[in-house]
Amino acid sequence: MAAVAGISFSSPRLVVTPWCWGRNYGGRRRMTAQCVAAKGERRKTTVRSKEGDSLEVCRVVNGMWQVSGSSWGQYSPPTAVDAMLRYADGGLSTFDMADICKPLIITPLPPFWIRVLNGMWQTSGGWGRIDRDAAVDAMLAYADAGLSTFDMADHYGPAEDLYGLFINKVRRERPPELLQEIKGLTKWVPPPVKMTRSYVEDNINRSRKRMDVAALDMLQFHWWDYSNPGYLDALKHITDLKEEGKIKTVALTNFDTDRLQIILENGIPIVSNQVQHSIVDMRPQRRMAELCQLTGVKLITYGTVMGGLLSEKFLDTNVSIPFAGPPLNTPSLQKYKRMVDAWGGWSLFQALLQTLKKVSVKHGVSIATVAVRYILNQTSVAGSMVGVRLGLSEHIKDTNAIFSLELDEEDMNSITEASSKGRNLMDIIGDCGDEYRA
């Protein structure tokens, strides 16, 4: 007779069968909820303590550890309860759990989402002088055209200040309906110092003041050094500020898959992770997208047009010969040219551009439009960034064309084939964001 922690069993050992209550595993075959005993074998047993306390339980116990974290998939309370009922109806009426098996918090992306975001990295220097009034007018033009989501950061030069000027102009000069559609997403990229409540709150208040909003629509958090676990402290303070109404949604930027899982298992209500993702850089689809599918977290992508490299301007060019091709004269062009080199080099990149050109001609759109649409079609991608050089140039027509473009199976397959001819950047760089932590 077996004995565990002072409890004795009056029949052979219990079997604990795990099941992922209400999880969606993309069509994986479900277990049949039925308690079947061998001929002459009892379905239930009784556990007793030395003091005489007893409890009759089913000899096959439904283990509920699987609701404790993201590794088993997305947790849906109504679906889980229905699944428990089916098990009980099938005779599997004993459930095993613990106080530490806390269900994963699933925080859906708010319904305001515009799937193409206006990226404001270009205001931080290196793309040309920004005229404040011209930049605000350009932001208004984007919003009037339906492109009403702006992405910025605390360290993107005057980006947050420009948003504050812009949102006030909208309040004065546009109807309330447009004001409701406009969203400002910012990032906080702190140094690796101790993350106290006051330090976190002071920085969030600074962004709120610069953007002239009572609550940040979204705060996307970045952390430089995973060996310093202070990122969890910071995120817990950020979550508290969300509960107090100073932040509407909490998100990440450039976190890898392992750390995203740790953060979710710590109960942080993450809605999205902003990562580099393009036809050249498909790393988010290797591991991150699967975890996002299981947990409901979405991906926001940047570098999707590679600073302009994915365009007609660089088709049939050779940038390795001085003055033979367009200059790589912005930080983004230089950054993504390094990605091209890591992926497979300029000749292979030209073959990719040729493929994209054929698809773009077929649909009467630009190469950049095809490049963004392809990434928006990828698993768990909620939105993609298109950088805006406010007051210097604009791509409103091409950007809006993304929404009406439908790539067929032939288009998607041809682009996937061209992309797969390059190296797997996961093997060279690592997971999402690892390029910032080398």
CSV table of C-alpha atoms in Angstrom, one decimal:
chain,number,residue,atom,x,y,z
A,1,MET,CA,0.0,0.0,0.0
A,2,ALA,CA,1.5,3.3,-1.1
A,3,ALA,CA,1.7,6.3,1.3
A,4,VAL,CA,2.3,9.9,0.4
A,5,ALA,CA,2.4,12.8,3.0
A,6,GLY,CA,0.4,10.8,5.5
A,7,ILE,CA,-2.3,9.7,3.1
A,8,SER,CA,-2.7,6.0,2.3
A,9,PHE,CA,-4.4,4.5,-0.8
A,10,SER,CA,-6.8,1.6,-0.5
A,11,SER,CA,-6.2,0.6,-4.1
A,12,PRO,CA,-3.3,0.8,-6.6
A,13,ARG,CA,-1.7,4.1,-7.4
A,14,LEU,CA,-3.7,7.0,-9.1
A,15,VAL,CA,-2.9,8.1,-12.6
A,16,VAL,CA,-2.8,11.8,-13.3
A,17,THR,CA,-3.6,12.6,-16.9
A,18,PRO,CA,-2.8,16.1,-18.1
A,19,TRP,CA,-5.1,17.9,-20.5
A,20,CYS,CA,-4.9,21.4,-21.9
A,21,TRP,CA,-8.3,22.8,-20.9
A,22,GLY,CA,-9.8,24.8,-23.7
A,23,ARG,CA,-6.4,25.2,-25.6
A,24,ASN,CA,-6.4,25.6,-29.3
A,25,TYR,CA,-3.7,23.5,-31.0
A,26,GLY,CA,-4.6,24.1,-34.6
A,27,GLY,CA,-6.7,21.0,-35.1
A,28,ARG,CA,-4.7,18.6,-32.9
A,29,ARG,CA,-6.8,15.6,-32.1
A,30,ARG,CA,-8.6,15.9,-28.8
A,31,MET,CA,-8.6,13.2,-26.1
A,32,THR,CA,-11.8,11.4,-25.5
A,33,ALA,CA,-13.3,12.3,-22.1
A,34,GLN,CA,-14.3,8.8,-20.9
A,35,CYS,CA,-13.3,6.8,-17.9
A,36,VAL,CA,-12.9,3.2,-19.1
A,37,ALA,CA,-11.9,0.5,-16.5
A,38,ALA,CA,-10.5,-2.9,-17.2
A,39,LYS,CA,-12.9,-5.8,-16.6
A,40,GLY,CA,-13.4,-6.3,-12.9
A,41,GLU,CA,-11.3,-3.2,-12.1
A,42,ARG,CA,-12.8,-0.4,-10.0
A,43,ARG,CA,-13.0,3.1,-11.5
A,44,LYS,CA,-12.6,4.9,-8.2
A,45,THR,CA,-10.5,4.6,-5.1
A,46,THR,CA,-10.5,6.0,-1.6
A,47,VAL,CA,-7.7,8.0,-0.1
A,48,ARG,CA,-7.5,8.0,3.7
A,49,SER,CA,-5.3,9.8,6.3
A,50,LYS,CA,-4.0,8.1,9.4
A,51,GLU,CA,-6.6,10.2,11.3
A,52,GLY,CA,-9.4,8.6,9.4
A,53,ASP,CA,-10.2,11.4,6.9
A,54,SER,CA,-11.1,10.0,3.5
A,55,LEU,CA,-12.0,11.1,0.0
A,56,GLU,CA,-13.3,9.0,-2.9
A,57,VAL,CA,-11.6,9.9,-6.2
A,58,CYS,CA,-11.5,8.6,-9.8
A,59,ARG,CA,-8.4,6.5,-10.4
A,60,VAL,CA,-7.5,8.6,-13.4
A,61,VAL,CA,-7.1,12.2,-12.2
A,62,ASN,CA,-7.4,15.3,-14.6
A,63,GLY,CA,-4.2,17.3,-13.9
A,64,MET,CA,-4.6,21.1,-14.3
A,65,TRP,CA,-1.0,22.2,-14.3
A,66,GLN,CA,-1.5,23.1,-17.9
A,67,VAL,CA,-3.4,26.2,-17.1
A,68,SER,CA,-0.4,27.7,-15.3
A,69,GLY,CA,1.5,29.2,-18.3
A,70,SER,CA,1.8,29.9,-22.0
A,71,SER,CA,3.7,26.7,-22.9
A,72,TRP,CA,0.4,24.8,-23.3
A,73,GLY,CA,-1.4,27.4,-25.4
A,74,GLN,CA,-4.1,30.1,-25.1
A,75,TYR,CA,-6.3,29.8,-22.1
A,76,SER,CA,-10.0,30.5,-22.6
A,77,PRO,CA,-12.1,30.2,-19.4
A,78,PRO,CA,-15.5,29.5,-21.0
A,79,THR,CA,-14.0,26.8,-23.3
A,80,ALA,CA,-12.0,25.3,-20.4
A,81,VAL,CA,-15.2,25.1,-18.2
A,82,ASP,CA,-17.0,23.3,-21.0
A,83,ALA,CA,-14.1,20.9,-21.4
A,84,MET,CA,-14.2,20.1,-17.7
A,85,LEU,CA,-17.9,19.4,-17.9
A,86,ARG,CA,-17.2,16.9,-20.7
A,87,TYR,CA,-14.6,15.1,-18.6
A,88,ALA,CA,-17.0,14.9,-15.7
A,89,ASP,CA,-19.8,13.7,-17.9
A,90,GLY,CA,-17.5,11.0,-19.2
A,91,GLY,CA,-16.8,9.7,-15.7
A,92,LEU,CA,-13.5,11.6,-15.2
A,93,SER,CA,-14.7,13.5,-12.2
A,94,THR,CA,-11.6,14.2,-10.2
A,95,PHE,CA,-9.5,17.4,-10.9
A,96,ASP,CA,-6.1,18.2,-9.5
A,97,MET,CA,-4.9,21.8,-9.2
A,98,ALA,CA,-2.8,24.1,-7.0
A,99,ASP,CA,-2.9,27.7,-5.8
A,100,ILE,CA,0.1,28.5,-7.9
A,101,CYS,CA,-1.6,27.3,-11.2
A,102,LYS,CA,-2.6,30.8,-12.1
A,103,PRO,CA,-4.2,31.1,-15.6
A,104,LEU,CA,-2.3,33.1,-18.1
A,105,ILE,CA,-3.6,36.6,-18.6
A,106,ILE,CA,-4.7,37.0,-22.2
A,107,THR,CA,-4.9,40.7,-23.2
A,108,PRO,CA,-6.5,41.2,-26.6
A,109,LEU,CA,-5.2,44.0,-28.8
A,110,PRO,CA,-7.6,47.0,-28.6
A,111,PRO,CA,-10.1,47.4,-31.5
A,112,PHE,CA,-8.6,50.7,-32.7
A,113,TRP,CA,-5.8,48.9,-34.6
A,114,ILE,CA,-4.7,50.4,-38.0
A,115,ARG,CA,-2.6,47.6,-39.6
A,116,VAL,CA,-0.1,50.0,-41.2
A,117,LEU,CA,1.6,52.3,-38.7
A,118,ASN,CA,3.5,55.5,-39.3
A,119,GLY,CA,7.0,55.0,-38.0
A,120,MET,CA,8.7,58.1,-36.6
A,121,TRP,CA,12.2,56.9,-36.1
A,122,GLN,CA,13.1,59.2,-39.0
A,123,THR,CA,12.6,62.2,-36.7
A,124,SER,CA,15.6,61.3,-34.6
A,125,GLY,CA,18.3,62.6,-36.9
A,126,GLY,CA,20.1,61.3,-40.0
A,127,TRP,CA,17.3,61.6,-42.5
A,128,GLY,CA,17.3,65.3,-43.0
A,129,ARG,CA,16.3,68.4,-41.1
A,130,ILE,CA,12.8,68.3,-39.6
A,131,ASP,CA,10.8,71.5,-39.7
A,132,ARG,CA,8.3,71.4,-36.8
A,133,ASP,CA,5.4,73.0,-38.5
A,134,ALA,CA,5.8,71.0,-41.8
A,135,ALA,CA,6.1,67.8,-39.8
A,136,VAL,CA,2.9,68.4,-37.9
A,137,ASP,CA,1.1,69.3,-41.1
A,138,ALA,CA,2.4,66.1,-42.6
A,139,MET,CA,1.1,64.1,-39.7
A,140,LEU,CA,-2.3,65.7,-40.2
A,141,ALA,CA,-2.2,64.6,-43.9
A,142,TYR,CA,-1.5,61.0,-42.9
A,143,ALA,CA,-4.4,61.0,-40.4
A,144,ASP,CA,-6.8,62.6,-42.9
A,145,ALA,CA,-5.9,59.8,-45.3
A,146,GLY,CA,-6.9,57.2,-42.7
A,147,LEU,CA,-3.3,56.4,-41.6
A,148,SER,CA,-4.0,57.4,-38.0
A,149,THR,CA,-1.6,55.3,-35.8
A,150,PHE,CA,1.9,56.8,-35.1
A,151,ASP,CA,4.8,54.9,-33.5
A,152,MET,CA,7.6,56.7,-31.7
A,153,ALA,CA,9.9,56.5,-28.7
A,154,ASP,CA,11.3,58.5,-25.9
A,155,HIS,CA,14.6,58.7,-27.6
A,156,TYR,CA,13.4,59.5,-31.2
A,157,GLY,CA,14.5,63.1,-31.0
A,158,PRO,CA,11.4,65.4,-31.0
A,159,ALA,CA,8.9,62.6,-31.9
A,160,GLU,CA,6.9,62.7,-28.7
A,161,ASP,CA,6.8,66.5,-28.8
A,162,LEU,CA,5.7,66.5,-32.4
A,163,TYR,CA,2.9,64.2,-31.5
A,164,GLY,CA,1.8,66.5,-28.7
A,165,LEU,CA,1.6,69.4,-31.1
A,166,PHE,CA,-0.2,67.3,-33.7
A,167,ILE,CA,-2.8,65.9,-31.3
A,168,ASN,CA,-3.6,69.4,-30.1
A,169,LYS,CA,-4.0,70.6,-33.7
A,170,VAL,CA,-6.4,67.7,-34.3
A,171,ARG,CA,-8.4,68.7,-31.2
A,172,ARG,CA,-8.7,72.2,-32.5
A,173,GLU,CA,-9.2,71.7,-36.2
A,174,ARG,CA,-10.7,68.2,-36.8
A,175,PRO,CA,-14.0,66.6,-35.7
A,176,PRO,CA,-14.1,64.4,-32.6
A,177,GLU,CA,-14.5,61.3,-34.7
A,178,LEU,CA,-11.0,61.7,-36.1
A,179,LEU,CA,-9.6,62.4,-32.7
A,180,GLN,CA,-11.0,59.0,-31.5
A,181,GLU,CA,-9.2,57.2,-34.4
A,182,ILE,CA,-5.8,58.6,-33.8
A,183,LYS,CA,-3.4,56.6,-31.6
A,184,GLY,CA,0.1,57.3,-30.4
A,185,LEU,CA,2.3,54.3,-29.5
A,186,THR,CA,5.5,55.1,-27.8
A,187,LYS,CA,8.5,53.2,-26.4
A,188,TRP,CA,10.4,53.4,-23.2
A,189,VAL,CA,14.1,52.4,-23.5
A,190,PRO,CA,15.6,52.8,-20.0
A,191,PRO,CA,19.2,52.3,-19.0
A,192,PRO,CA,20.0,49.2,-16.8
A,193,VAL,CA,19.4,50.9,-13.5
A,194,LYS,CA,17.3,49.8,-10.5
A,195,MET,CA,13.6,49.9,-11.6
A,196,THR,CA,11.9,51.6,-8.6
A,197,ARG,CA,8.3,52.6,-8.8
A,198,SER,CA,9.2,56.3,-8.7
A,199,TYR,CA,11.8,56.0,-11.5
A,200,VAL,CA,9.4,54.2,-13.8
A,201,GLU,CA,6.5,56.6,-13.0
A,202,ASP,CA,8.7,59.7,-13.6
A,203,ASN,CA,9.6,58.4,-17.1
A,204,ILE,CA,6.1,57.5,-18.0
A,205,ASN,CA,4.9,60.9,-16.9
A,206,ARG,CA,7.5,62.6,-19.0
A,207,SER,CA,6.2,60.8,-22.1
A,208,ARG,CA,2.6,61.7,-21.2
A,209,LYS,CA,3.6,65.3,-20.8
A,210,ARG,CA,5.5,65.5,-24.1
A,211,MET,CA,2.6,63.8,-26.0
A,212,ASP,CA,0.0,65.9,-24.1
A,213,VAL,CA,-2.2,62.9,-23.3
A,214,ALA,CA,-3.7,61.8,-20.0
A,215,ALA,CA,-3.0,58.2,-20.8
A,216,LEU,CA,-0.5,56.6,-23.3
A,217,ASP,CA,-2.4,54.5,-25.8
A,218,MET,CA,0.4,52.0,-25.7
A,219,LEU,CA,3.8,51.8,-23.9
A,220,GLN,CA,6.3,49.4,-25.6
A,221,PHE,CA,9.0,48.5,-23.2
A,222,HIS,CA,12.6,47.6,-24.2
A,223,TRP,CA,15.4,46.1,-22.1
A,224,TRP,CA,19.1,45.8,-23.0
A,225,ASP,CA,20.4,43.1,-20.7
A,226,TYR,CA,18.5,39.9,-19.9
A,227,SER,CA,21.1,39.0,-17.2
A,228,ASN,CA,19.6,41.8,-15.2
A,229,PRO,CA,16.1,40.7,-14.2
A,230,GLY,CA,15.0,44.3,-13.5
A,231,TYR,CA,12.8,44.1,-16.6
A,232,LEU,CA,10.2,42.2,-14.6
A,233,ASP,CA,10.2,44.9,-11.8
A,234,ALA,CA,9.8,47.6,-14.5
A,235,LEU,CA,6.9,45.8,-16.1
A,236,LYS,CA,5.1,45.2,-12.8
A,237,HIS,CA,5.3,48.9,-12.1
A,238,ILE,CA,4.1,49.7,-15.7
A,239,THR,CA,1.2,47.3,-15.1
A,240,ASP,CA,0.3,49.2,-11.9
A,241,LEU,CA,0.4,52.4,-13.9
A,242,LYS,CA,-1.9,50.9,-16.4
A,243,GLU,CA,-4.4,50.0,-13.6
A,244,GLU,CA,-4.2,53.6,-12.4
A,245,GLY,CA,-5.2,54.9,-15.9
A,246,LYS,CA,-1.9,56.3,-17.1
A,247,ILE,CA,-1.3,53.7,-19.7
A,248,LYS,CA,-4.0,52.0,-21.8
A,249,THR,CA,-2.0,49.0,-23.1
A,250,VAL,CA,1.3,47.4,-22.2
A,251,ALA,CA,3.6,46.0,-24.9
A,252,LEU,CA,7.2,45.0,-25.6
A,253,THR,CA,9.7,45.8,-28.3
A,254,ASN,CA,12.7,43.6,-29.3
A,255,PHE,CA,12.1,40.9,-26.7
A,256,ASP,CA,12.9,37.3,-27.6
A,257,THR,CA,10.6,34.3,-27.3
A,258,ASP,CA,12.0,33.0,-24.1
A,259,ARG,CA,11.7,36.3,-22.3
A,260,LEU,CA,8.2,36.9,-23.7
A,261,GLN,CA,7.1,33.6,-22.2
A,262,ILE,CA,8.6,34.5,-18.8
A,263,ILE,CA,6.9,37.9,-18.8
A,264,LEU,CA,3.5,36.4,-19.6
A,265,GLU,CA,3.9,33.7,-16.9
A,266,ASN,CA,4.5,36.6,-14.5
A,267,GLY,CA,1.0,37.9,-15.2
A,268,ILE,CA,2.1,41.0,-17.2
A,269,PRO,CA,-0.8,41.8,-19.7
A,270,ILE,CA,1.2,42.1,-22.9
A,271,VAL,CA,-0.7,42.8,-26.1
A,272,SER,CA,2.1,43.0,-28.6
A,273,ASN,CA,5.9,42.7,-29.3
A,274,GLN,CA,7.4,45.0,-31.8
A,275,VAL,CA,10.2,43.2,-33.7
A,276,GLN,CA,12.2,43.4,-37.0
A,277,HIS,CA,10.4,41.4,-39.7
A,278,SER,CA,10.7,41.5,-43.4
A,279,ILE,CA,10.9,39.2,-46.4
A,280,VAL,CA,14.7,39.0,-45.7
A,281,ASP,CA,14.3,38.7,-41.9
A,282,MET,CA,11.8,36.0,-41.2
A,283,ARG,CA,13.1,35.2,-37.7
A,284,PRO,CA,9.7,36.1,-36.0
A,285,GLN,CA,8.1,33.2,-37.8
A,286,ARG,CA,10.6,30.6,-36.5
A,287,ARG,CA,9.6,30.6,-32.8
A,288,MET,CA,8.0,33.9,-31.8
A,289,ALA,CA,4.9,33.5,-33.9
A,290,GLU,CA,4.0,30.1,-32.5
A,291,LEU,CA,4.1,31.5,-28.9
A,292,CYS,CA,2.0,34.5,-30.0
A,293,GLN,CA,-0.6,32.1,-31.5
A,294,LEU,CA,-0.8,30.2,-28.3
A,295,THR,CA,-1.1,33.3,-26.1
A,296,GLY,CA,-2.9,35.9,-28.2
A,297,VAL,CA,0.0,38.3,-28.2
A,298,LYS,CA,0.4,40.1,-31.6
A,299,LEU,CA,3.5,41.2,-33.5
A,300,ILE,CA,4.1,44.7,-34.7
A,301,THR,CA,6.8,44.7,-37.3
A,302,TYR,CA,9.4,47.3,-38.3
A,303,GLY,CA,12.1,47.2,-41.0
A,304,THR,CA,9.4,45.7,-43.2
A,305,VAL,CA,10.5,47.7,-46.3
A,306,MET,CA,14.1,47.7,-45.0
A,307,GLY,CA,14.5,51.5,-45.0
A,308,GLY,CA,13.6,51.6,-48.6
A,309,LEU,CA,15.8,48.9,-50.0
A,310,LEU,CA,12.7,46.9,-50.9
A,311,SER,CA,11.8,49.3,-53.7
A,312,GLU,CA,12.2,50.0,-57.4
A,313,LYS,CA,15.0,52.5,-56.5
A,314,PHE,CA,17.4,49.7,-55.7
A,315,LEU,CA,16.3,47.2,-58.5
A,316,ASP,CA,19.1,46.5,-61.0
A,317,THR,CA,21.7,48.5,-59.0
A,318,ASN,CA,25.1,47.6,-57.6
A,319,VAL,CA,25.7,49.5,-54.4
A,320,SER,CA,29.1,47.9,-53.9
A,321,ILE,CA,30.6,50.1,-56.7
A,322,PRO,CA,31.0,53.7,-55.6
A,323,PHE,CA,28.6,56.1,-57.2
A,324,ALA,CA,27.1,53.2,-59.4
A,325,GLY,CA,23.9,53.0,-57.4
A,326,PRO,CA,21.7,55.1,-55.0
A,327,PRO,CA,23.6,56.2,-51.9
A,328,LEU,CA,23.1,54.4,-48.6
A,329,ASN,CA,22.8,57.8,-46.9
A,330,THR,CA,20.4,57.1,-44.0
A,331,PRO,CA,20.8,55.1,-40.8
A,332,SER,CA,18.0,52.8,-41.9
A,333,LEU,CA,19.5,52.0,-45.3
A,334,GLN,CA,22.9,51.3,-43.7
A,335,LYS,CA,21.3,49.1,-41.0
A,336,TYR,CA,19.3,47.0,-43.4
A,337,LYS,CA,22.1,46.7,-46.0
A,338,ARG,CA,24.0,44.8,-43.2
A,339,MET,CA,20.9,42.5,-42.9
A,340,VAL,CA,21.1,41.9,-46.7
A,341,ASP,CA,24.7,41.0,-46.4
A,342,ALA,CA,24.0,38.6,-43.5
A,343,TRP,CA,21.1,37.0,-45.4
A,344,GLY,CA,22.8,36.3,-48.7
A,345,GLY,CA,24.4,39.4,-50.3
A,346,TRP,CA,23.4,41.9,-53.0
A,347,SER,CA,23.1,39.5,-56.0
A,348,LEU,CA,20.6,37.3,-54.2
A,349,PHE,CA,18.8,40.4,-53.0
A,350,GLN,CA,18.5,41.5,-56.6
A,351,ALA,CA,16.8,38.2,-57.4
A,352,LEU,CA,14.4,38.8,-54.6
A,353,LEU,CA,13.6,42.3,-55.9
A,354,GLN,CA,13.0,40.8,-59.4
A,355,THR,CA,10.4,38.4,-57.9
A,356,LEU,CA,8.7,41.3,-56.0
A,357,LYS,CA,8.7,43.4,-59.2
A,358,LYS,CA,6.8,40.7,-61.1
A,359,VAL,CA,4.2,40.5,-58.4
A,360,SER,CA,3.9,44.3,-58.2
A,361,VAL,CA,3.5,44.7,-61.9
A,362,LYS,CA,0.8,42.0,-61.9
A,363,HIS,CA,-1.2,44.0,-59.3
A,364,GLY,CA,-0.3,47.5,-60.4
A,365,VAL,CA,1.4,48.5,-57.1
A,366,SER,CA,4.9,49.2,-55.9
A,367,ILE,CA,7.5,46.7,-54.6
A,368,ALA,CA,7.2,48.2,-51.1
A,369,THR,CA,3.4,47.7,-51.1
A,370,VAL,CA,3.9,44.0,-51.9
A,371,ALA,CA,6.7,43.7,-49.3
A,372,VAL,CA,4.4,45.0,-46.5
A,373,ARG,CA,1.4,43.0,-47.6
A,374,TYR,CA,3.4,39.8,-47.6
A,375,ILE,CA,4.5,40.4,-43.9
A,376,LEU,CA,0.9,41.4,-42.9
A,377,ASN,CA,-0.1,37.9,-44.2
A,378,GLN,CA,2.2,36.2,-41.8
A,379,THR,CA,1.2,34.4,-38.6
A,380,SER,CA,0.4,36.7,-35.6
A,381,VAL,CA,1.3,39.9,-37.4
A,382,ALA,CA,-1.2,42.7,-36.4
A,383,GLY,CA,0.5,45.6,-38.0
A,384,SER,CA,3.6,46.7,-39.9
A,385,MET,CA,5.6,49.9,-39.8
A,386,VAL,CA,6.2,52.2,-42.7
A,387,GLY,CA,8.7,55.0,-41.9
A,388,VAL,CA,7.6,58.6,-42.5
A,389,ARG,CA,10.0,61.4,-43.3
A,390,LEU,CA,7.6,64.2,-42.1
A,391,GLY,CA,7.7,67.3,-44.2
A,392,LEU,CA,10.4,65.8,-46.5
A,393,SER,CA,8.6,63.1,-48.5
A,394,GLU,CA,5.4,61.1,-48.3
A,395,HIS,CA,4.1,57.7,-49.4
A,396,ILE,CA,0.4,58.0,-48.6
A,397,LYS,CA,-0.9,56.6,-51.9
A,398,ASP,CA,1.4,53.5,-51.8
A,399,THR,CA,0.7,52.9,-48.1
A,400,ASN,CA,-3.1,53.0,-48.6
A,401,ALA,CA,-2.7,50.6,-51.5
A,402,ILE,CA,-1.6,47.9,-49.0
A,403,PHE,CA,-5.1,47.6,-47.7
A,404,SER,CA,-6.7,46.7,-51.0
A,405,LEU,CA,-3.9,44.4,-52.2
A,406,GLU,CA,-4.6,40.7,-52.1
A,407,LEU,CA,-1.7,38.4,-52.8
A,408,ASP,CA,-2.9,35.0,-54.2
A,409,GLU,CA,-1.3,31.7,-53.5
A,410,GLU,CA,1.0,31.9,-56.5
A,411,ASP,CA,2.3,35.3,-55.3
A,412,MET,CA,2.9,34.2,-51.7
A,413,ASN,CA,4.7,31.0,-52.9
A,414,SER,CA,7.0,32.8,-55.3
A,415,ILE,CA,8.0,35.3,-52.6
A,416,THR,CA,8.5,32.6,-50.0
A,417,GLU,CA,10.7,30.7,-52.4
A,418,ALA,CA,12.8,33.7,-53.1
A,419,SER,CA,13.1,34.5,-49.4
A,420,SER,CA,14.1,31.0,-48.5
A,421,LYS,CA,17.1,31.0,-50.8
A,422,GLY,CA,18.9,33.2,-48.3
A,423,ARG,CA,20.4,32.2,-45.0
A,424,ASN,CA,18.3,31.6,-41.9
A,425,LEU,CA,19.1,34.7,-39.8
A,426,MET,CA,18.0,32.9,-36.7
A,427,ASP,CA,21.2,30.8,-37.1
A,428,ILE,CA,23.4,33.9,-37.7
A,429,ILE,CA,21.9,36.6,-35.4
A,430,GLY,CA,19.7,34.7,-33.0
A,431,ASP,CA,16.1,35.3,-32.0
A,432,CYS,CA,14.1,38.5,-32.3
A,433,GLY,CA,16.0,41.5,-30.8
A,434,ASP,CA,19.3,39.6,-30.3
A,435,GLU,CA,21.0,42.0,-32.7
A,436,TYR,CA,20.8,44.6,-29.9
A,437,ARG,CA,22.4,42.3,-27.3
A,438,ALA,CA,25.4,40.8,-29.1
